[in-house]
Short mmCIF file of N, CA and C in Angstrom, two decimals:
data_model
loop_
_atom_site.label_atom_id
_atom_site.label_comp_id
_atom_site.label_asym_id
_atom_site.label_seq_id
_atom_site.Cartn_x
_atom_site.Cartn_y
_atom_site.Cartn_z
N MET W 297 -16.47 -16.07 -8.30
CA MET W 297 -15.09 -16.05 -7.82
C MET W 297 -14.28 -15.11 -8.71
N THR W 298 -13.48 -14.25 -8.11
CA THR W 298 -12.72 -13.29 -8.90
C THR W 298 -11.55 -13.98 -9.58
N ASP W 299 -10.98 -13.30 -10.59
CA ASP W 299 -9.83 -13.85 -11.30
C ASP W 299 -8.67 -14.11 -10.35
N THR W 300 -8.44 -13.20 -9.38
CA THR W 300 -7.35 -13.37 -8.42
C THR W 300 -7.54 -14.65 -7.62
N LEU W 301 -8.75 -14.88 -7.13
CA LEU W 301 -8.99 -16.06 -6.32
C LEU W 301 -8.89 -17.34 -7.14
N VAL W 302 -9.32 -17.32 -8.39
CA VAL W 302 -9.18 -18.48 -9.26
C VAL W 302 -7.70 -18.74 -9.52
N ALA W 303 -6.92 -17.71 -9.74
CA ALA W 303 -5.49 -17.85 -10.01
C ALA W 303 -4.75 -18.42 -8.81
N ASN W 304 -5.30 -18.33 -7.63
CA ASN W 304 -4.64 -18.79 -6.42
C ASN W 304 -5.19 -20.13 -5.92
N GLU W 305 -5.80 -20.88 -6.78
CA GLU W 305 -6.33 -22.19 -6.39
C GLU W 305 -5.23 -23.10 -5.85
N ASP W 306 -4.00 -22.96 -6.36
CA ASP W 306 -2.89 -23.77 -5.86
C ASP W 306 -2.58 -23.46 -4.40
N ILE W 307 -2.77 -22.23 -3.99
CA ILE W 307 -2.58 -21.86 -2.58
C ILE W 307 -3.75 -22.37 -1.76
N ARG W 308 -4.94 -22.18 -2.26
CA ARG W 308 -6.15 -22.65 -1.57
C ARG W 308 -6.06 -24.15 -1.25
N GLN W 309 -5.56 -24.93 -2.19
CA GLN W 309 -5.47 -26.38 -2.00
C GLN W 309 -4.44 -26.76 -0.92
N ARG W 310 -3.56 -25.85 -0.57
CA ARG W 310 -2.55 -26.11 0.45
C ARG W 310 -3.04 -25.74 1.86
N ILE W 311 -4.26 -25.24 1.96
CA ILE W 311 -4.84 -24.85 3.26
C ILE W 311 -5.82 -25.93 3.67
N ARG W 312 -5.56 -26.52 4.83
CA ARG W 312 -6.39 -27.62 5.34
C ARG W 312 -7.63 -27.05 6.04
N THR W 313 -8.74 -27.73 5.87
CA THR W 313 -9.97 -27.37 6.57
C THR W 313 -10.24 -28.42 7.64
N ILE W 314 -10.45 -27.96 8.88
CA ILE W 314 -10.74 -28.86 9.99
C ILE W 314 -12.16 -28.55 10.47
N PRO W 315 -13.11 -29.47 10.21
CA PRO W 315 -14.49 -29.23 10.61
C PRO W 315 -14.66 -29.24 12.14
N ASP W 316 -15.60 -28.42 12.60
CA ASP W 316 -16.02 -28.40 14.01
C ASP W 316 -14.89 -28.05 14.98
N PHE W 317 -13.99 -27.15 14.55
CA PHE W 317 -12.93 -26.67 15.45
C PHE W 317 -12.94 -25.15 15.41
N PRO W 318 -12.92 -24.48 16.51
CA PRO W 318 -12.80 -24.96 17.89
C PRO W 318 -14.14 -25.37 18.51
N LYS W 319 -15.24 -25.22 17.74
CA LYS W 319 -16.54 -25.66 18.26
C LYS W 319 -17.39 -26.14 17.09
N PRO W 320 -18.45 -26.88 17.36
CA PRO W 320 -19.30 -27.41 16.29
C PRO W 320 -19.81 -26.29 15.37
N GLY W 321 -19.79 -26.58 14.07
CA GLY W 321 -20.29 -25.65 13.07
C GLY W 321 -19.21 -24.77 12.46
N ILE W 322 -18.03 -24.72 13.08
CA ILE W 322 -16.93 -23.89 12.56
C ILE W 322 -16.07 -24.74 11.63
N MET W 323 -15.76 -24.19 10.47
CA MET W 323 -14.82 -24.83 9.53
C MET W 323 -13.50 -24.08 9.66
N PHE W 324 -12.57 -24.61 10.44
CA PHE W 324 -11.30 -23.94 10.72
C PHE W 324 -10.38 -24.04 9.51
N ARG W 325 -9.89 -22.90 9.04
CA ARG W 325 -8.98 -22.85 7.89
C ARG W 325 -7.55 -22.83 8.43
N ASP W 326 -6.88 -23.96 8.34
CA ASP W 326 -5.57 -24.18 8.95
C ASP W 326 -4.45 -23.89 7.96
N ILE W 327 -3.74 -22.78 8.16
CA ILE W 327 -2.67 -22.39 7.25
C ILE W 327 -1.34 -23.07 7.59
N THR W 328 -1.30 -23.90 8.65
CA THR W 328 -0.03 -24.56 8.97
C THR W 328 0.41 -25.49 7.84
N THR W 329 -0.53 -26.08 7.12
CA THR W 329 -0.17 -26.94 6.00
C THR W 329 0.46 -26.11 4.87
N LEU W 330 0.01 -24.87 4.69
CA LEU W 330 0.61 -23.96 3.71
C LEU W 330 2.03 -23.58 4.16
N LEU W 331 2.20 -23.32 5.44
CA LEU W 331 3.51 -22.92 5.96
C LEU W 331 4.53 -24.05 5.85
N LEU W 332 4.08 -25.28 5.93
CA LEU W 332 4.98 -26.44 5.82
C LEU W 332 5.47 -26.68 4.40
N ASP W 333 4.80 -26.09 3.44
CA ASP W 333 5.09 -26.30 2.02
C ASP W 333 5.94 -25.13 1.51
N ALA W 334 7.23 -25.36 1.31
CA ALA W 334 8.15 -24.28 0.93
C ALA W 334 7.70 -23.56 -0.34
N GLU W 335 7.29 -24.30 -1.35
CA GLU W 335 6.84 -23.69 -2.60
C GLU W 335 5.54 -22.91 -2.38
N GLY W 336 4.63 -23.48 -1.61
CA GLY W 336 3.38 -22.77 -1.33
C GLY W 336 3.62 -21.49 -0.56
N LEU W 337 4.53 -21.52 0.40
CA LEU W 337 4.84 -20.31 1.16
C LEU W 337 5.48 -19.26 0.26
N ARG W 338 6.42 -19.68 -0.59
CA ARG W 338 7.05 -18.73 -1.51
C ARG W 338 6.02 -18.10 -2.45
N LEU W 339 5.14 -18.93 -3.00
CA LEU W 339 4.09 -18.41 -3.89
C LEU W 339 3.19 -17.42 -3.16
N THR W 340 2.85 -17.74 -1.92
CA THR W 340 1.98 -16.87 -1.12
C THR W 340 2.62 -15.51 -0.93
N ILE W 341 3.87 -15.48 -0.52
CA ILE W 341 4.56 -14.21 -0.28
C ILE W 341 4.72 -13.43 -1.58
N ASP W 342 5.12 -14.11 -2.65
CA ASP W 342 5.26 -13.44 -3.94
C ASP W 342 3.95 -12.82 -4.39
N ARG W 343 2.86 -13.55 -4.24
CA ARG W 343 1.56 -13.05 -4.71
C ARG W 343 1.02 -11.95 -3.81
N MET W 344 1.24 -12.08 -2.50
CA MET W 344 0.82 -10.99 -1.61
C MET W 344 1.60 -9.72 -1.94
N ALA W 345 2.90 -9.86 -2.19
CA ALA W 345 3.72 -8.70 -2.55
C ALA W 345 3.23 -8.09 -3.86
N GLY W 346 2.82 -8.94 -4.79
CA GLY W 346 2.32 -8.45 -6.08
C GLY W 346 1.02 -7.69 -5.98
N GLN W 347 0.29 -7.84 -4.88
CA GLN W 347 -0.98 -7.12 -4.69
C GLN W 347 -0.79 -5.77 -4.01
N VAL W 348 0.43 -5.46 -3.57
CA VAL W 348 0.66 -4.20 -2.87
C VAL W 348 0.62 -3.06 -3.87
N ALA W 349 -0.22 -2.08 -3.58
CA ALA W 349 -0.39 -0.93 -4.45
C ALA W 349 0.29 0.29 -3.82
N GLY W 350 1.26 0.82 -4.49
CA GLY W 350 1.90 2.03 -4.01
C GLY W 350 3.00 1.77 -3.01
N PRO W 351 3.71 2.83 -2.66
CA PRO W 351 4.84 2.68 -1.74
C PRO W 351 4.39 2.39 -0.31
N ILE W 352 5.18 1.56 0.37
CA ILE W 352 4.93 1.17 1.75
C ILE W 352 6.19 1.46 2.56
N ASP W 353 6.03 2.06 3.73
CA ASP W 353 7.17 2.31 4.62
C ASP W 353 7.37 1.18 5.61
N LEU W 354 6.28 0.59 6.08
CA LEU W 354 6.33 -0.48 7.08
C LEU W 354 5.25 -1.51 6.80
N VAL W 355 5.55 -2.75 7.17
CA VAL W 355 4.54 -3.80 7.17
C VAL W 355 4.23 -4.08 8.63
N ALA W 356 2.95 -4.02 8.99
CA ALA W 356 2.50 -4.30 10.36
C ALA W 356 1.88 -5.68 10.40
N GLY W 357 2.49 -6.59 11.16
CA GLY W 357 1.98 -7.94 11.30
C GLY W 357 1.26 -8.11 12.62
N VAL W 358 0.08 -8.72 12.57
CA VAL W 358 -0.73 -8.94 13.76
C VAL W 358 -0.36 -10.29 14.38
N GLU W 359 -0.17 -10.29 15.71
CA GLU W 359 0.21 -11.50 16.44
C GLU W 359 -0.82 -12.60 16.20
N ALA W 360 -0.42 -13.78 15.94
CA ALA W 360 0.94 -14.29 15.82
C ALA W 360 1.23 -14.67 14.37
N ARG W 361 0.25 -15.24 13.68
CA ARG W 361 0.53 -15.69 12.31
C ARG W 361 0.80 -14.52 11.37
N GLY W 362 0.27 -13.36 11.68
CA GLY W 362 0.58 -12.17 10.89
C GLY W 362 2.06 -11.80 10.94
N PHE W 363 2.75 -12.21 12.02
CA PHE W 363 4.20 -11.97 12.11
C PHE W 363 4.92 -12.72 10.99
N LEU W 364 4.49 -13.96 10.74
CA LEU W 364 5.17 -14.78 9.73
C LEU W 364 5.04 -14.17 8.34
N PHE W 365 3.80 -13.86 7.95
CA PHE W 365 3.58 -13.29 6.62
C PHE W 365 4.10 -11.86 6.55
N GLY W 366 3.93 -11.10 7.64
CA GLY W 366 4.40 -9.72 7.66
C GLY W 366 5.90 -9.61 7.53
N ALA W 367 6.65 -10.44 8.26
CA ALA W 367 8.11 -10.39 8.18
C ALA W 367 8.59 -10.78 6.79
N ALA W 368 8.03 -11.83 6.23
CA ALA W 368 8.43 -12.26 4.89
C ALA W 368 8.11 -11.18 3.85
N LEU W 369 6.94 -10.55 3.97
CA LEU W 369 6.58 -9.47 3.04
C LEU W 369 7.48 -8.26 3.22
N ALA W 370 7.83 -7.94 4.45
CA ALA W 370 8.72 -6.80 4.69
C ALA W 370 10.06 -7.01 4.00
N VAL W 371 10.60 -8.21 4.11
CA VAL W 371 11.87 -8.51 3.43
C VAL W 371 11.69 -8.35 1.92
N LYS W 372 10.62 -8.92 1.40
CA LYS W 372 10.37 -8.86 -0.06
C LYS W 372 10.17 -7.42 -0.54
N LEU W 373 9.52 -6.59 0.28
CA LEU W 373 9.21 -5.21 -0.11
C LEU W 373 10.31 -4.22 0.29
N GLY W 374 11.30 -4.69 1.03
CA GLY W 374 12.40 -3.80 1.45
C GLY W 374 12.00 -2.80 2.52
N THR W 375 11.13 -3.22 3.44
CA THR W 375 10.68 -2.34 4.52
C THR W 375 10.98 -2.99 5.87
N GLY W 376 10.71 -2.25 6.92
CA GLY W 376 10.75 -2.82 8.26
C GLY W 376 9.42 -3.46 8.57
N VAL W 377 9.41 -4.20 9.68
CA VAL W 377 8.17 -4.84 10.13
C VAL W 377 7.83 -4.34 11.52
N LEU W 378 6.59 -3.95 11.70
CA LEU W 378 6.07 -3.45 12.97
C LEU W 378 5.22 -4.57 13.58
N LEU W 379 5.47 -4.89 14.84
CA LEU W 379 4.74 -5.97 15.50
C LEU W 379 3.55 -5.43 16.28
N ILE W 380 2.37 -5.94 15.98
CA ILE W 380 1.16 -5.63 16.75
C ILE W 380 0.92 -6.83 17.66
N ARG W 381 1.09 -6.61 18.97
CA ARG W 381 1.08 -7.70 19.93
C ARG W 381 -0.08 -7.60 20.88
N LYS W 382 -0.35 -8.69 21.54
CA LYS W 382 -1.29 -8.65 22.65
C LYS W 382 -0.70 -7.77 23.73
N ASP W 383 -1.54 -7.01 24.41
CA ASP W 383 -1.07 -6.07 25.42
C ASP W 383 -0.26 -6.80 26.50
N GLY W 384 0.79 -6.14 26.97
CA GLY W 384 1.62 -6.69 28.03
C GLY W 384 2.80 -7.51 27.53
N LYS W 385 2.96 -7.67 26.22
CA LYS W 385 4.03 -8.49 25.65
C LYS W 385 5.23 -7.66 25.19
N LEU W 386 5.08 -6.35 25.11
CA LEU W 386 6.17 -5.49 24.63
C LEU W 386 6.80 -4.74 25.80
N PRO W 387 8.13 -4.67 25.84
CA PRO W 387 8.79 -3.88 26.88
C PRO W 387 8.75 -2.39 26.50
N GLY W 388 8.92 -1.53 27.47
CA GLY W 388 8.98 -0.10 27.18
C GLY W 388 7.61 0.52 26.99
N ALA W 389 7.63 1.76 26.54
CA ALA W 389 6.40 2.53 26.36
C ALA W 389 5.60 2.00 25.17
N THR W 390 4.31 1.80 25.38
CA THR W 390 3.42 1.31 24.33
C THR W 390 2.17 2.16 24.25
N ILE W 391 1.47 2.02 23.14
CA ILE W 391 0.11 2.52 23.01
C ILE W 391 -0.75 1.31 22.69
N ALA W 392 -2.01 1.34 23.12
CA ALA W 392 -2.85 0.16 23.00
C ALA W 392 -4.25 0.53 22.53
N GLU W 393 -4.97 -0.50 22.12
CA GLU W 393 -6.34 -0.34 21.64
C GLU W 393 -7.15 -1.55 22.08
N ASP W 394 -8.31 -1.29 22.68
CA ASP W 394 -9.22 -2.36 23.07
C ASP W 394 -10.15 -2.69 21.91
N TYR W 395 -10.63 -3.94 21.89
CA TYR W 395 -11.62 -4.33 20.90
C TYR W 395 -12.48 -5.43 21.46
N ALA W 396 -13.67 -5.54 20.90
CA ALA W 396 -14.66 -6.51 21.40
C ALA W 396 -14.43 -7.88 20.80
N LEU W 397 -14.63 -8.88 21.65
CA LEU W 397 -14.64 -10.28 21.24
C LEU W 397 -16.07 -10.78 21.38
N GLU W 398 -16.30 -12.02 20.98
CA GLU W 398 -17.65 -12.57 21.11
C GLU W 398 -18.12 -12.52 22.56
N TYR W 399 -17.21 -12.83 23.49
CA TYR W 399 -17.53 -12.77 24.92
C TYR W 399 -16.42 -12.00 25.63
N GLY W 400 -16.54 -10.68 25.70
CA GLY W 400 -15.54 -9.88 26.41
C GLY W 400 -14.77 -8.96 25.49
N THR W 401 -13.58 -8.58 25.94
CA THR W 401 -12.73 -7.68 25.17
C THR W 401 -11.30 -8.19 25.20
N ASP W 402 -10.49 -7.65 24.29
CA ASP W 402 -9.07 -7.91 24.27
C ASP W 402 -8.38 -6.59 23.96
N ARG W 403 -7.05 -6.61 23.99
CA ARG W 403 -6.28 -5.38 23.82
C ARG W 403 -5.01 -5.70 23.06
N ILE W 404 -4.70 -4.89 22.05
CA ILE W 404 -3.45 -5.02 21.30
C ILE W 404 -2.63 -3.77 21.50
N ALA W 405 -1.31 -3.90 21.28
CA ALA W 405 -0.41 -2.77 21.54
C ALA W 405 0.74 -2.77 20.54
N ILE W 406 1.35 -1.59 20.41
CA ILE W 406 2.59 -1.41 19.67
C ILE W 406 3.49 -0.52 20.50
N HIS W 407 4.78 -0.54 20.20
CA HIS W 407 5.68 0.41 20.85
C HIS W 407 5.27 1.83 20.47
N ALA W 408 5.35 2.74 21.43
CA ALA W 408 4.96 4.13 21.20
C ALA W 408 5.77 4.77 20.07
N ASP W 409 6.99 4.31 19.88
CA ASP W 409 7.86 4.87 18.84
C ASP W 409 7.99 3.94 17.63
N ALA W 410 7.01 3.07 17.40
CA ALA W 410 7.12 2.06 16.35
C ALA W 410 7.08 2.62 14.94
N CYS W 411 6.41 3.74 14.77
CA CYS W 411 6.37 4.31 13.41
C CYS W 411 6.32 5.83 13.48
N ALA W 412 6.90 6.43 12.48
CA ALA W 412 6.90 7.89 12.38
C ALA W 412 5.53 8.36 11.91
N PRO W 413 5.10 9.53 12.37
CA PRO W 413 3.84 10.08 11.86
C PRO W 413 3.88 10.17 10.34
N GLY W 414 2.79 9.75 9.72
CA GLY W 414 2.69 9.77 8.26
C GLY W 414 3.24 8.53 7.58
N ALA W 415 3.79 7.58 8.34
CA ALA W 415 4.31 6.35 7.74
C ALA W 415 3.19 5.62 7.01
N ARG W 416 3.49 5.15 5.81
CA ARG W 416 2.53 4.38 5.02
C ARG W 416 2.68 2.91 5.41
N VAL W 417 1.60 2.35 5.95
CA VAL W 417 1.67 1.01 6.54
C VAL W 417 0.75 0.04 5.81
N LEU W 418 1.28 -1.16 5.60
CA LEU W 418 0.53 -2.29 5.08
C LEU W 418 0.22 -3.20 6.26
N LEU W 419 -1.04 -3.40 6.58
CA LEU W 419 -1.46 -4.29 7.66
C LEU W 419 -1.58 -5.71 7.10
N VAL W 420 -0.99 -6.69 7.82
CA VAL W 420 -0.96 -8.07 7.33
C VAL W 420 -1.38 -9.04 8.42
N ASP W 421 -2.21 -10.00 8.03
CA ASP W 421 -2.54 -11.12 8.90
C ASP W 421 -2.85 -12.32 8.01
N ASP W 422 -2.97 -13.48 8.63
CA ASP W 422 -3.23 -14.68 7.84
C ASP W 422 -4.66 -14.75 7.36
N LEU W 423 -5.62 -14.24 8.17
CA LEU W 423 -7.03 -14.45 7.87
C LEU W 423 -7.85 -13.26 8.35
N ILE W 424 -8.85 -12.90 7.57
CA ILE W 424 -9.81 -11.87 7.98
C ILE W 424 -11.18 -12.54 8.08
N ALA W 425 -11.79 -12.44 9.26
CA ALA W 425 -13.11 -13.02 9.50
C ALA W 425 -14.07 -11.87 9.79
N THR W 426 -14.36 -11.61 11.06
CA THR W 426 -15.27 -10.51 11.41
C THR W 426 -14.57 -9.16 11.32
N GLY W 427 -13.25 -9.16 11.36
CA GLY W 427 -12.49 -7.93 11.24
C GLY W 427 -12.25 -7.18 12.53
N GLY W 428 -12.66 -7.74 13.67
CA GLY W 428 -12.49 -7.04 14.94
C GLY W 428 -11.05 -6.70 15.26
N THR W 429 -10.16 -7.67 15.13
CA THR W 429 -8.75 -7.42 15.40
C THR W 429 -8.16 -6.48 14.37
N ALA W 430 -8.47 -6.69 13.11
CA ALA W 430 -7.92 -5.83 12.05
C ALA W 430 -8.39 -4.39 12.21
N ARG W 431 -9.64 -4.18 12.52
CA ARG W 431 -10.14 -2.81 12.71
C ARG W 431 -9.48 -2.16 13.92
N ALA W 432 -9.26 -2.93 14.99
CA ALA W 432 -8.55 -2.39 16.16
C ALA W 432 -7.11 -2.05 15.79
N ALA W 433 -6.48 -2.88 14.96
CA ALA W 433 -5.12 -2.60 14.52
C ALA W 433 -5.06 -1.31 13.70
N VAL W 434 -6.04 -1.09 12.84
CA VAL W 434 -6.09 0.15 12.06
C VAL W 434 -6.23 1.35 13.00
N ARG W 435 -7.13 1.26 13.98
CA ARG W 435 -7.30 2.37 14.95
C ARG W 435 -6.00 2.63 15.70
N LEU W 436 -5.33 1.56 16.10
CA LEU W 436 -4.07 1.69 16.84
C LEU W 436 -3.00 2.35 15.98
N LEU W 437 -2.85 1.90 14.75
CA LEU W 437 -1.85 2.49 13.86
C LEU W 437 -2.16 3.96 13.57
N ARG W 438 -3.43 4.27 13.37
CA ARG W 438 -3.81 5.67 13.15
C ARG W 438 -3.54 6.51 14.39
N LYS W 439 -3.77 5.94 15.57
CA LYS W 439 -3.46 6.63 16.83
C LYS W 439 -1.98 6.98 16.90
N ALA W 440 -1.14 6.12 16.33
CA ALA W 440 0.31 6.34 16.30
C ALA W 440 0.71 7.32 15.20
N GLY W 441 -0.25 7.74 14.37
CA GLY W 441 0.05 8.70 13.31
C GLY W 441 0.31 8.07 11.96
N ALA W 442 0.16 6.77 11.85
CA ALA W 442 0.41 6.08 10.58
C ALA W 442 -0.77 6.25 9.63
N GLU W 443 -0.48 6.09 8.36
CA GLU W 443 -1.51 6.03 7.33
C GLU W 443 -1.60 4.57 6.88
N VAL W 444 -2.68 3.91 7.23
CA VAL W 444 -2.86 2.52 6.83
C VAL W 444 -3.39 2.54 5.40
N VAL W 445 -2.52 2.18 4.46
CA VAL W 445 -2.88 2.31 3.05
C VAL W 445 -3.49 1.04 2.46
N GLN W 446 -3.24 -0.09 3.13
CA GLN W 446 -3.76 -1.35 2.59
C GLN W 446 -3.73 -2.40 3.68
N ALA W 447 -4.61 -3.39 3.57
CA ALA W 447 -4.59 -4.56 4.44
C ALA W 447 -4.55 -5.79 3.54
N SER W 448 -3.68 -6.73 3.89
CA SER W 448 -3.47 -7.91 3.06
C SER W 448 -3.61 -9.17 3.91
N PHE W 449 -4.37 -10.14 3.38
CA PHE W 449 -4.64 -11.38 4.09
C PHE W 449 -4.44 -12.55 3.13
N VAL W 450 -4.06 -13.68 3.67
CA VAL W 450 -3.99 -14.89 2.85
C VAL W 450 -5.42 -15.36 2.59
N VAL W 451 -6.24 -15.42 3.66
CA VAL W 451 -7.59 -15.98 3.59
C VAL W 451 -8.62 -14.93 3.99
N ASP W 452 -9.71 -14.87 3.23
CA ASP W 452 -10.87 -14.05 3.58
C ASP W 452 -12.06 -14.98 3.78
N LEU W 453 -12.82 -14.72 4.85
CA LEU W 453 -14.11 -15.38 5.06
C LEU W 453 -15.18 -14.30 4.82
N PRO W 454 -15.55 -14.06 3.55
CA PRO W 454 -16.38 -12.91 3.21
C PRO W 454 -17.73 -12.85 3.91
N GLU W 455 -18.33 -14.02 4.21
CA GLU W 455 -19.65 -14.02 4.86
C GLU W 455 -19.61 -13.35 6.24
N LEU W 456 -18.43 -13.28 6.87
CA LEU W 456 -18.33 -12.69 8.19
C LEU W 456 -18.11 -11.18 8.14
N GLY W 457 -17.85 -10.62 6.95
CA GLY W 457 -17.88 -9.18 6.75
C GLY W 457 -16.67 -8.35 7.16
N GLY W 458 -15.60 -8.97 7.59
CA GLY W 458 -14.45 -8.20 8.05
C GLY W 458 -13.78 -7.37 6.98
N ALA W 459 -13.56 -7.95 5.81
CA ALA W 459 -12.92 -7.20 4.72
C ALA W 459 -13.79 -6.02 4.31
N GLU W 460 -15.08 -6.24 4.25
CA GLU W 460 -15.99 -5.14 3.88
C GLU W 460 -15.97 -4.03 4.93
N ALA W 461 -15.89 -4.40 6.20
CA ALA W 461 -15.82 -3.40 7.27
C ALA W 461 -14.55 -2.56 7.15
N LEU W 462 -13.44 -3.18 6.79
CA LEU W 462 -12.21 -2.41 6.56
C LEU W 462 -12.35 -1.49 5.36
N ARG W 463 -12.97 -1.99 4.31
CA ARG W 463 -13.18 -1.14 3.12
C ARG W 463 -14.05 0.07 3.48
N ASP W 464 -15.04 -0.15 4.34
CA ASP W 464 -15.90 0.96 4.79
C ASP W 464 -15.11 2.02 5.54
N GLU W 465 -13.96 1.63 6.10
CA GLU W 465 -13.08 2.57 6.81
C GLU W 465 -12.03 3.16 5.89
N GLY W 466 -12.16 2.92 4.57
CA GLY W 466 -11.25 3.51 3.61
C GLY W 466 -9.96 2.74 3.38
N ILE W 467 -9.93 1.48 3.79
CA ILE W 467 -8.73 0.67 3.63
C ILE W 467 -8.89 -0.23 2.40
N ALA W 468 -7.90 -0.22 1.52
CA ALA W 468 -7.88 -1.17 0.40
C ALA W 468 -7.56 -2.54 0.98
N VAL W 469 -8.35 -3.55 0.63
CA VAL W 469 -8.18 -4.89 1.20
C VAL W 469 -7.94 -5.89 0.08
N THR W 470 -6.90 -6.72 0.27
CA THR W 470 -6.64 -7.80 -0.68
C THR W 470 -6.52 -9.12 0.09
N SER W 471 -6.83 -10.20 -0.59
CA SER W 471 -6.62 -11.54 -0.05
C SER W 471 -6.33 -12.44 -1.23
N LEU W 472 -5.72 -13.58 -0.92
CA LEU W 472 -5.40 -14.52 -1.99
C LEU W 472 -6.51 -15.52 -2.23
N VAL W 473 -7.16 -15.98 -1.17
CA VAL W 473 -8.23 -16.97 -1.32
C VAL W 473 -9.39 -16.61 -0.40
N ALA W 474 -10.56 -17.10 -0.76
CA ALA W 474 -11.76 -16.91 0.08
C ALA W 474 -12.41 -18.27 0.27
N PHE W 475 -12.97 -18.44 1.45
CA PHE W 475 -13.72 -19.65 1.75
C PHE W 475 -15.12 -19.25 2.21
N GLU W 476 -16.11 -20.02 1.80
CA GLU W 476 -17.48 -19.80 2.25
C GLU W 476 -17.62 -20.26 3.69
N GLY W 477 -18.58 -19.68 4.38
CA GLY W 477 -18.89 -20.13 5.74
C GLY W 477 -17.98 -19.52 6.79
N HIS W 478 -18.02 -20.13 7.96
CA HIS W 478 -17.29 -19.62 9.11
C HIS W 478 -16.00 -20.38 9.29
#
């Protein structure tokens, strides 16, 4: 366990584990218990902000829990927040990106004018597992002309390889806690 993850044991203890949800064999990491705890939420945002390396122009939050952490981080970092939504949820002109799910595909979108070319973006979500959504978000932001300089997560499930896949794409990845298994 890295020093960062050991230092965040207080955050880890505020995340509830629900066995066999949504199906047998899955250990669901429920961050709603962390969100209900004002001190835990403040510590989470402060520590995520402390892991940001270099200047950031925008924080991009992935629907839906990424909106919560992304908005709070944007306020803390003095930036705007860019919403990455499921396709069809944004009015006006959008650009979108498809990605594979276990059974089928999904699509995420941003407003076509959401960021200026060359904007330095921090991608934020609550959890990184296989990395499918996060990798699609990186492709989408790059399609818009952004430079995704870092991705930040509260929880990493390292055995599923998502953080490593982002690193393979040249993205610096940070998380506060890691859990074994799925």
